[in-house]
Short mmCIF file of C-alpha atoms in Angstrom, two decimals:
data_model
loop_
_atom_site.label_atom_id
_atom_site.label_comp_id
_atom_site.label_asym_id
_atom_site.label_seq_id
_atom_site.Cartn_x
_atom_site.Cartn_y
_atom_site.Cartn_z
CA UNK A 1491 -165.95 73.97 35.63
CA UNK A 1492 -167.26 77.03 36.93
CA UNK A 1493 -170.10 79.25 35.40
CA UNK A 1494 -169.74 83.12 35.57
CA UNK A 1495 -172.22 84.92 37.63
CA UNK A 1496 -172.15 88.34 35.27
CA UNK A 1497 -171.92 86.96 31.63
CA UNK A 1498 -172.35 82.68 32.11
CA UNK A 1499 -169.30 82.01 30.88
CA UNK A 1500 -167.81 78.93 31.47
CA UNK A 1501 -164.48 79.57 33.87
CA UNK A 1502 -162.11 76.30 34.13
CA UNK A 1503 -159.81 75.40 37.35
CA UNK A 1504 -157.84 73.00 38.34
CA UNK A 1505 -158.98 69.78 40.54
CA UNK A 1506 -159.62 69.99 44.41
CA UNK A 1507 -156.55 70.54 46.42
CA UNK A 1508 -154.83 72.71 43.61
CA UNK A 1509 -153.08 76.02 45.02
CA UNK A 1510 -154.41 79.16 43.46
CA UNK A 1511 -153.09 82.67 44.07
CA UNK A 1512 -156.08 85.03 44.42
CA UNK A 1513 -155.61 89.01 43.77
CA UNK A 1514 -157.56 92.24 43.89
CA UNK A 1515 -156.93 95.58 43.33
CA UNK A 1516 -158.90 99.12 43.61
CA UNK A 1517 -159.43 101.18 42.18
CA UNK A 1518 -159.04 100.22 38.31
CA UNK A 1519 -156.88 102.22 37.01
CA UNK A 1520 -155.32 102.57 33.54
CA UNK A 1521 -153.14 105.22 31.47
CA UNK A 1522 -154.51 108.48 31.86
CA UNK A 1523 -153.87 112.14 30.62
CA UNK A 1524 -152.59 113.11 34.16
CA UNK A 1525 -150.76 110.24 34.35
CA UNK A 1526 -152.19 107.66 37.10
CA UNK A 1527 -151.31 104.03 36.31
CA UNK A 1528 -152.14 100.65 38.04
CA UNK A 1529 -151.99 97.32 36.19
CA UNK A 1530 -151.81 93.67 37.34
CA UNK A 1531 -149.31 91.36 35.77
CA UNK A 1532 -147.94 88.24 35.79
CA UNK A 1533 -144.14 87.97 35.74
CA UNK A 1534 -142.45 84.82 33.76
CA UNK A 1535 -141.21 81.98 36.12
CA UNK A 1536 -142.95 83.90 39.22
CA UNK A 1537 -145.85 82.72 41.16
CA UNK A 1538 -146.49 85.60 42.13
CA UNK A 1539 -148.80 88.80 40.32
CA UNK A 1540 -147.11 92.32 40.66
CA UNK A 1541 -148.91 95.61 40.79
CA UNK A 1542 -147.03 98.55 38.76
CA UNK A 1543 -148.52 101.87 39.86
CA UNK A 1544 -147.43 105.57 38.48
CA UNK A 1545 -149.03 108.16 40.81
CA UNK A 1546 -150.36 111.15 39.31
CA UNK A 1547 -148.76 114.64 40.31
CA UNK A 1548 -152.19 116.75 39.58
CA UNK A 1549 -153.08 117.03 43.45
CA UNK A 1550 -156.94 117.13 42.23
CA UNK A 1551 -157.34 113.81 40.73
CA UNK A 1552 -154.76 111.89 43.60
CA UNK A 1553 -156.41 108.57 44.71
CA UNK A 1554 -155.76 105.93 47.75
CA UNK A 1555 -155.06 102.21 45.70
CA UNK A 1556 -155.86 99.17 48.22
CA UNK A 1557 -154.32 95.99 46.56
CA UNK A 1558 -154.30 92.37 48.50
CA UNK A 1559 -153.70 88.47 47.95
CA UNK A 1560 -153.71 85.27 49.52
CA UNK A 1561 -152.86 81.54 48.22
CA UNK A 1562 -155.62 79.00 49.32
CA UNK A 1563 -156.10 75.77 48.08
CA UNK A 1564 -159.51 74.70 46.35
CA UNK A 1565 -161.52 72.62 46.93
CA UNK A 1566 -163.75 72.30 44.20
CA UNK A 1567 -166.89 73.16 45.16
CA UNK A 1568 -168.95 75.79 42.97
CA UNK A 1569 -169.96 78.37 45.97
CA UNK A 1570 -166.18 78.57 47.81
CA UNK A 1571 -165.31 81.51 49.65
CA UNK A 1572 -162.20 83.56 49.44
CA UNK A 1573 -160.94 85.68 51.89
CA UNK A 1574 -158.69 88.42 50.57
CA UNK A 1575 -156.01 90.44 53.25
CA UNK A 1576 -156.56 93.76 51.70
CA UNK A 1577 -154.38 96.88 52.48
CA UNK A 1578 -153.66 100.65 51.52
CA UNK A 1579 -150.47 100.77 49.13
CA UNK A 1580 -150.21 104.63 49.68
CA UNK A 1581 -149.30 106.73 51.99
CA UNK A 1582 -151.87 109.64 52.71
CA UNK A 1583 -149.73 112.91 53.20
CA UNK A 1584 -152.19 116.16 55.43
CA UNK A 1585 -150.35 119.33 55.03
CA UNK A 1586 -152.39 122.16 56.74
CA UNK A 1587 -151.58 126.07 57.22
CA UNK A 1588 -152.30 128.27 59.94
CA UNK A 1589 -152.93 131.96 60.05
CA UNK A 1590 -148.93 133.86 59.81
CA UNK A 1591 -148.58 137.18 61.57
CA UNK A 1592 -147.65 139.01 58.47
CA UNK A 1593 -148.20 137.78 55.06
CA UNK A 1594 -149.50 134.88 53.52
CA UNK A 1595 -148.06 131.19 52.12
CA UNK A 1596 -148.60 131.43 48.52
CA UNK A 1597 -146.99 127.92 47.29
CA UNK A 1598 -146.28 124.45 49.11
CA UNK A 1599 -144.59 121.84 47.19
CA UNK A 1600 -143.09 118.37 47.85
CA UNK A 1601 -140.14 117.90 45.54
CA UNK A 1602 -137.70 114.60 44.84
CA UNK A 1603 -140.24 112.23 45.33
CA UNK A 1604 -140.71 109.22 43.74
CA UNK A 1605 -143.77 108.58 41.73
CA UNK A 1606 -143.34 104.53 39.60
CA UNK A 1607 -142.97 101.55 40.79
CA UNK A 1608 -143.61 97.88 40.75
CA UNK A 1609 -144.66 95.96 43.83
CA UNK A 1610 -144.64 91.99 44.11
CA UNK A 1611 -146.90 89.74 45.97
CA UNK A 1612 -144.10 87.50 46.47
CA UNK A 1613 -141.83 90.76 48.14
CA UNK A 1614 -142.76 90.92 51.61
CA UNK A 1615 -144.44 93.99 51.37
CA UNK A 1616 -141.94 96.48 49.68
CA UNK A 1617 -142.20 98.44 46.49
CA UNK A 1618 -139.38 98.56 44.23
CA UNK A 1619 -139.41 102.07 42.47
CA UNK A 1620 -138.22 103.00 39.26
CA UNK A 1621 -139.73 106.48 38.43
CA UNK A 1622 -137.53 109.52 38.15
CA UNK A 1623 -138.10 112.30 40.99
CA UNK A 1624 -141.38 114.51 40.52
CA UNK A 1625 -142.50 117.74 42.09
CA UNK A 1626 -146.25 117.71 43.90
CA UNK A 1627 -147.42 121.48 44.37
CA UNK A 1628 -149.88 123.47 45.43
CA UNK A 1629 -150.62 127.54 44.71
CA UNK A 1630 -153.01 130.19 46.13
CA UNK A 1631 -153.47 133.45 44.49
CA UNK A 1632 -155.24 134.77 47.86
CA UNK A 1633 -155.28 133.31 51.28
CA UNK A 1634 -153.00 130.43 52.69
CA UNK A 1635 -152.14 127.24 50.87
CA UNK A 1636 -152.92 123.10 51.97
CA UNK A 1637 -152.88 120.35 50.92
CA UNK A 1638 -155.74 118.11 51.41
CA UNK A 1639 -155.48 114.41 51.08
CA UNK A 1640 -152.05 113.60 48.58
CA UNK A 1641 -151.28 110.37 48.03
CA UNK A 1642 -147.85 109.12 47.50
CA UNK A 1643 -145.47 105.93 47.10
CA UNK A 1644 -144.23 104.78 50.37
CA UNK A 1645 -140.34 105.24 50.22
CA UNK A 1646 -137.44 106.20 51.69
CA UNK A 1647 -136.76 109.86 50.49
CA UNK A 1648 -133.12 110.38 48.96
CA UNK A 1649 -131.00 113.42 49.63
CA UNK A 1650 -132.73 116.01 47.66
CA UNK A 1651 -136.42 115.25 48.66
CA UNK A 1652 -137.19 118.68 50.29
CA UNK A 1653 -140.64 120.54 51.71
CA UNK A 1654 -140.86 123.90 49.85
CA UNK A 1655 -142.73 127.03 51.73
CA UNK A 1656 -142.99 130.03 49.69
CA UNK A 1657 -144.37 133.00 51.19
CA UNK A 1658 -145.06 136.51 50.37
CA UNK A 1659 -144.55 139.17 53.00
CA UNK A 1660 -146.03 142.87 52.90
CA UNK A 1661 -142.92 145.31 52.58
CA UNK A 1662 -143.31 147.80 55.00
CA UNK A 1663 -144.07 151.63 54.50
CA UNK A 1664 -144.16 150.37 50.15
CA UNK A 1665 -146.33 152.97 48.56
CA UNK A 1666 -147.55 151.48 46.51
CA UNK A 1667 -148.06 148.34 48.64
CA UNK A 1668 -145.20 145.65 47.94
CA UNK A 1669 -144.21 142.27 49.29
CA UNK A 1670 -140.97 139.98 48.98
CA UNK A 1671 -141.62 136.69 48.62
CA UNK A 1672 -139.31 134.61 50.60
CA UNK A 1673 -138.64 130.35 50.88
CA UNK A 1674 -138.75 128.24 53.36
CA UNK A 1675 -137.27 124.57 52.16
CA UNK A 1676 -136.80 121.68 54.88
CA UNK A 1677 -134.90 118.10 53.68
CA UNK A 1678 -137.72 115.40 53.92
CA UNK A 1679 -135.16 112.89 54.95
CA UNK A 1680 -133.71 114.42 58.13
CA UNK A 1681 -137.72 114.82 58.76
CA UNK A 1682 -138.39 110.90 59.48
#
């Protein structure tokens, strides 16, 4: 019998040399407006916890999620120590613009990428995804586009996972001034 540090509640576990699965994930996140999801469960007949996630597509409010585990037996004693392997679940995607000759990049978006999934402890490390296809993008009114820090699911993109450029070029000798916006779209998958 343990006794909670925050509230004093009593916490039971099993006897000394029992196998326990310990688990941590942050940050806590639950259903949102935008849309950002991560809850821990416990699947029947699995010894294992699973994380699902749902990424958020509003660039603003993106966040990095750092989930671990590790089974260690107990032994019993009131002040044990547990060491948790903690790692980043997402991948961190750094798109910046440079100065163009002529013109200006007025939207970049990512499109066909997966944003759901569940990942198992038990799974060696791989997500299995299950969301449909969503769009991340970014618009300027004036001056270039970037994108800061975005944080996606790590996945293998499918055929129609594309990078889309659009930019808007000064038409030359327009009175009054004009420009033609033009797009620029690159497959993601012949990328990696």
């Amino acid at each position: 019998k343990y006794v909670g540090q925050d509230d004093g509640k009593e916490i039971y576990a099993p006897g000394a040399g029992t196998w326990l699965y310990f688990f941590a994930y942050g940050p806590h996140m639950t259903v949102t407006e935008s849309g950002q999801t991560a809850n821990l469960a416990l699947r029947e007949n699995s010894q294992y916890p699973y994380l699902e996630y749902t990424a958020t597509t509003d660039l603003a409010k993106t966040t990095d999620l750092i989930f671990g585990g590790t089974p260690k037996p107990i032994s019993g004693e009131i002040n044990e120590t547990v060491g948790l392997n903690v790692s980043h679940f997402l991948a961190k995607v750094r798109i910046h613009t440079g100065t163009i000759a002529a013109g200006r990049i007025t939207s970049i978006s990512l499109k066909g990428i997966k944003n759901a999934g569940t990942y198992n402890l038990g799974n060696n490390g791989m997500w299995t995804l299950s969301g449909a296809t969503e769009t991340y993008a970014k618009t300027a009114a004036e001056g270039n586009v970037s994108f800061d820090d975005l944080y996606l699911m790590p996945q293998e993109f499918t055929d129609d996972a594309k990078l889309e450029i659009k930019v808007a070029v000064p038409v030359p000798n327009s009175d009054p001034a004009q420009t033609r916006e033009y797009i620029l779209t690159k497959n993601l998958k012949a990328l990696v």
